[in-house]
Amino acid sequence: MSAVEKVKTAPAEARTKEQKKSDKYYYASQWSLMMRKFRKHKLAMASTIILLFFYIVAIFGNFVAPQGTEQYDGKYVNCGPTPIHWFHDGKFIGPFVYGLKTERDPETYMLMFAEDPEAVYKIKFFQQGAEGGEYKLFGLIPSNLHLFEAEGDGRVFLFGTDSMGRDLFSRVVLGAQISLFIPVVGMLLTLVLGLFMGSLAGYFGGWVDTVIQRLVEVVRSFPQVPLWMALSAAIPKTLKPAQVFMLMTLILSLISWPDLSRVVRSKFISVKKEDYIMAARISGAPVNKVIIRHMIPSFTSYIIVNMTMSIPGLIIGETTLSFLGLGLRSPATSWGVLLQETNKLETIMFYGWKLIPMLFVFLTVLAFNFMGDGLRDAADPYK
């Protein structure tokens, strides 16, 4: 192609690209437009990345955590976080930790841990853990491989240890498996209950609507935290952690569904008068088909936003119950269980690293709220 022909065809090619870009925008689906608007919300995107990272770490928690939930060492009770070093005597030798020795604080006379520069322990990656660190990956694959481990007698306590000498970093990672997934399961149960009760009230109306709304008012009239405490206190202490997990999820779901059901009811009342809904009903379509295939999809974007915004409340609920000793109990581990040791003033004064689980609760709740704000703005057709 000559230079003259290139000049003649260039404007046409540019117009074609602009036309394709315009067509792609105007013929995009609702979900494509939502994702395009959501990507422009930088805070929501950053929060989504943080949450994805937390959930990936939780899924592979047994591999990431150097120790298991039942491992402990009485020699390192209430040991502070161990710094990671890279240079020894001015030479780069890679990541390592110094050995730990005890000494008495001259002011408080408490036993404290200090680094021993003469003992150097390199940090090895993808190493077999100590005895007691065995686990089943995804509950199926037996393994004792961990992401990192100090060689020899070295100890890596990234977040310090608790009052029994258990690695707090390992417990935070393993506690995320419960603190992050209880709210997700509870949210799904809340979604099912809220959609079911709200759709019945909005579609049929009459006495069905009256009964459901009175039930909603009864559930909402109870103070949330005391109701959590009353229901959790009814859980027998002899149950296994897995059974307590399921009961706590059920409790949180039974309390959280009324708000969603009221919104679903109002959506149904407004949508069921639309022409396409009336046409489906006149044509003799079954009630369940009208609800599932026509009415619920009309406000799916709102349901997703509501699901996202409800998870922080469930996280706080699980953390509150476990902190008060009414939820999960040791040896089960969650962020709320880890915070039980912070209810004493001396812990906050001398062992401040035990507040680290609170930081993860704060970051997770904040990230879910920001992500929910981004989804809400993306789902709003007037923004």
XYZ file of N, CA and C in Angstrom, residues 1 32 37 44 48 68 94 103 116 125 155 172 180 191 217 230 237 300 303 334 342 348 356 368 373 379:
78
model
N 0.848 -1.191 0.000
C 0.000 0.000 0.000
C 0.888 1.246 0.000
N -22.055 -5.500 32.309
C -20.851 -4.879 31.746
C -20.754 -3.411 32.160
N -18.285 0.832 35.631
C -18.391 1.883 36.645
C -17.680 1.482 37.934
N -13.007 1.226 46.040
C -13.696 -0.064 46.020
C -12.816 -1.142 45.396
N -11.483 -4.503 47.194
C -11.724 -5.829 46.622
C -10.438 -6.642 46.568
N 0.103 -25.162 63.908
C -1.304 -25.496 63.962
C -1.971 -24.856 65.162
N 20.368 -13.114 53.706
C 18.978 -13.467 53.481
C 18.155 -13.343 54.749
N 15.271 -12.069 79.837
C 15.911 -11.158 80.778
C 14.825 -10.383 81.507
N 19.327 -12.773 70.822
C 20.685 -13.254 71.080
C 21.472 -13.193 69.767
N 11.907 -21.512 53.251
C 10.573 -21.507 52.665
C 10.210 -22.899 52.156
N 12.818 -19.567 66.115
C 11.381 -19.338 66.173
C 11.041 -18.051 65.441
N -4.041 -16.055 63.831
C -4.776 -15.050 63.061
C -5.136 -15.607 61.687
N -13.998 -15.192 58.449
C -14.347 -14.723 57.108
C -15.411 -15.569 56.442
N -29.897 -14.400 52.732
C -30.430 -14.098 51.396
C -31.616 -14.993 51.061
N -41.490 -7.348 62.564
C -41.461 -6.367 63.644
C -41.077 -7.001 64.978
N -28.418 -14.269 74.111
C -29.404 -15.228 74.609
C -29.418 -16.499 73.771
N -22.207 -26.458 75.693
C -20.751 -26.359 75.665
C -20.081 -27.659 75.254
N -31.594 -7.663 40.763
C -30.450 -8.486 41.168
C -29.284 -7.629 41.632
N -29.633 -6.789 45.181
C -29.413 -7.945 46.052
C -27.921 -8.151 46.292
N -10.919 -18.139 66.140
C -11.454 -17.073 65.299
C -10.886 -15.767 65.817
N -7.614 -9.804 75.398
C -7.429 -8.352 75.498
C -8.421 -7.691 76.445
N -3.201 -5.057 77.559
C -3.052 -3.914 76.662
C -1.797 -3.115 77.001
N -3.522 -7.205 67.643
C -3.387 -7.304 66.186
C -4.634 -7.901 65.523
N -15.106 -4.248 53.190
C -16.433 -4.654 52.725
C -17.343 -3.439 52.553
N -20.035 0.217 48.856
C -20.312 1.554 48.327
C -20.055 1.603 46.829
N -24.374 0.108 40.601
C -25.711 -0.403 40.297
C -26.750 0.704 40.147
